[in-house]
Amino acid sequence: MPLFQGKFFRRIVAIRSMTPNEESITDLAVPDGERYYSQPRDQHCLTPFPAFRDAFLQSGALFLPPGCLPERIEELRFFRMPKPAALVHCQVKCREQHDGGYRADYAVFDTAGTLLEQMRGLVLQVPTSVLKALARRSASPIPAFRVA
């Protein structure tokens, strides 16, 4: 499954660091003038930049096993709005691991280090169907001479 599902959601411009199952730090481009709905009157969203928030979650998906999906969020806080077309930094840290799941937090900062947004208690889980599919896969590829 591809990490990015179309140009509208591609906001990660650089991966500064990544430690599997622990942490990632990414740079993201803030949207400028995006439209979420076809009718102009329907552009209001309850949270700023939903596609951008998806990129924050993708920043965490970079260091987690394939198939992890958000299941629950304990807290989401907005401190300041980023400037359109600006560059921001997203730090995602895994706080704990448990049976097929993870608990993580992310924080988003502008280039001056000002905290813009924070999510705490993000619970990510590998769905049972993905775990079963991974278990059915061969541990190593079949050598070409055995296939011919």
CSV table of N, CA, C and O in Angstrom, one decimal, residues 8 11 28-34 36 48-53 82-86:
chain,number,residue,atom,x,y,z
A,8,PHE,N,-2.4,15.9,-3.6
A,8,PHE,CA,-3.0,16.7,-2.5
A,8,PHE,C,-2.5,16.4,-1.1
A,8,PHE,O,-2.4,17.2,-0.3
A,11,ARG,N,2.8,16.2,1.4
A,11,ARG,CA,3.3,17.4,2.1
A,11,ARG,C,4.7,17.2,2.7
A,11,ARG,O,5.3,18.2,3.1
A,28,LEU,N,7.7,19.6,6.4
A,28,LEU,CA,6.5,19.6,5.6
A,28,LEU,C,6.2,21.0,5.1
A,28,LEU,O,6.4,22.0,5.7
A,29,ALA,N,5.5,21.0,3.9
A,29,ALA,CA,5.1,22.2,3.2
A,29,ALA,C,3.7,22.5,3.6
A,29,ALA,O,2.8,21.7,3.4
A,30,VAL,N,3.4,23.7,4.2
A,30,VAL,CA,2.1,24.1,4.6
A,30,VAL,C,1.3,24.4,3.3
A,30,VAL,O,1.7,25.0,2.4
A,31,PRO,N,0.0,23.9,3.3
A,31,PRO,CA,-0.8,24.1,2.1
A,31,PRO,C,-1.1,25.6,1.9
A,31,PRO,O,-1.1,26.4,2.9
A,32,ASP,N,-1.3,26.0,0.7
A,32,ASP,CA,-1.6,27.4,0.4
A,32,ASP,C,-2.8,27.4,-0.6
A,32,ASP,O,-2.6,27.1,-1.8
A,33,GLY,N,-4.0,27.8,-0.2
A,33,GLY,CA,-5.1,28.0,-1.0
A,33,GLY,C,-5.8,26.7,-1.5
A,33,GLY,O,-6.5,26.7,-2.5
A,34,GLU,N,-5.6,25.6,-0.7
A,34,GLU,CA,-6.2,24.3,-1.1
A,34,GLU,C,-7.7,24.4,-1.0
A,34,GLU,O,-8.3,25.1,-0.2
A,36,TYR,N,-11.0,21.8,-0.3
A,36,TYR,CA,-11.4,20.5,0.2
A,36,TYR,C,-12.7,20.0,-0.5
A,36,TYR,O,-13.0,18.9,-0.5
A,48,PRO,N,-7.8,23.0,11.2
A,48,PRO,CA,-7.1,23.6,10.1
A,48,PRO,C,-6.3,22.6,9.3
A,48,PRO,O,-5.8,21.6,9.8
A,49,PHE,N,-6.4,22.7,8.0
A,49,PHE,CA,-5.5,21.9,7.1
A,49,PHE,C,-5.7,20.4,7.3
A,49,PHE,O,-4.7,19.7,7.7
A,50,PRO,N,-6.8,19.7,7.0
A,50,PRO,CA,-6.9,18.3,7.2
A,50,PRO,C,-5.9,17.4,6.5
A,50,PRO,O,-5.4,16.5,7.0
A,51,ALA,N,-5.6,17.8,5.2
A,51,ALA,CA,-4.6,17.1,4.5
A,51,ALA,C,-3.2,17.2,5.1
A,51,ALA,O,-2.4,16.3,5.0
A,52,PHE,N,-3.0,18.3,5.7
A,52,PHE,CA,-1.7,18.6,6.4
A,52,PHE,C,-1.6,17.6,7.6
A,52,PHE,O,-0.5,17.1,7.9
A,53,ARG,N,-2.7,17.5,8.3
A,53,ARG,CA,-2.7,16.6,9.5
A,53,ARG,C,-2.4,15.2,9.1
A,53,ARG,O,-1.8,14.4,9.8
A,82,PRO,N,0.0,27.8,11.2
A,82,PRO,CA,1.2,28.0,10.3
A,82,PRO,C,0.9,29.0,9.2
A,82,PRO,O,-0.3,29.0,8.8
A,83,LYS,N,1.9,29.6,8.7
A,83,LYS,CA,1.7,30.5,7.6
A,83,LYS,C,1.5,29.7,6.3
A,83,LYS,O,2.3,28.7,6.1
A,84,PRO,N,0.6,30.0,5.4
A,84,PRO,CA,0.5,29.3,4.1
A,84,PRO,C,1.8,29.3,3.4
A,84,PRO,O,2.5,30.3,3.3
A,85,ALA,N,2.1,28.2,2.8
A,85,ALA,CA,3.3,27.9,2.0
A,85,ALA,C,4.6,27.9,2.8
A,85,ALA,O,5.7,27.9,2.2
A,86,ALA,N,4.5,28.0,4.1
A,86,ALA,CA,5.7,27.9,5.0
A,86,ALA,C,6.2,26.5,5.1
A,86,ALA,O,5.5,25.5,4.7
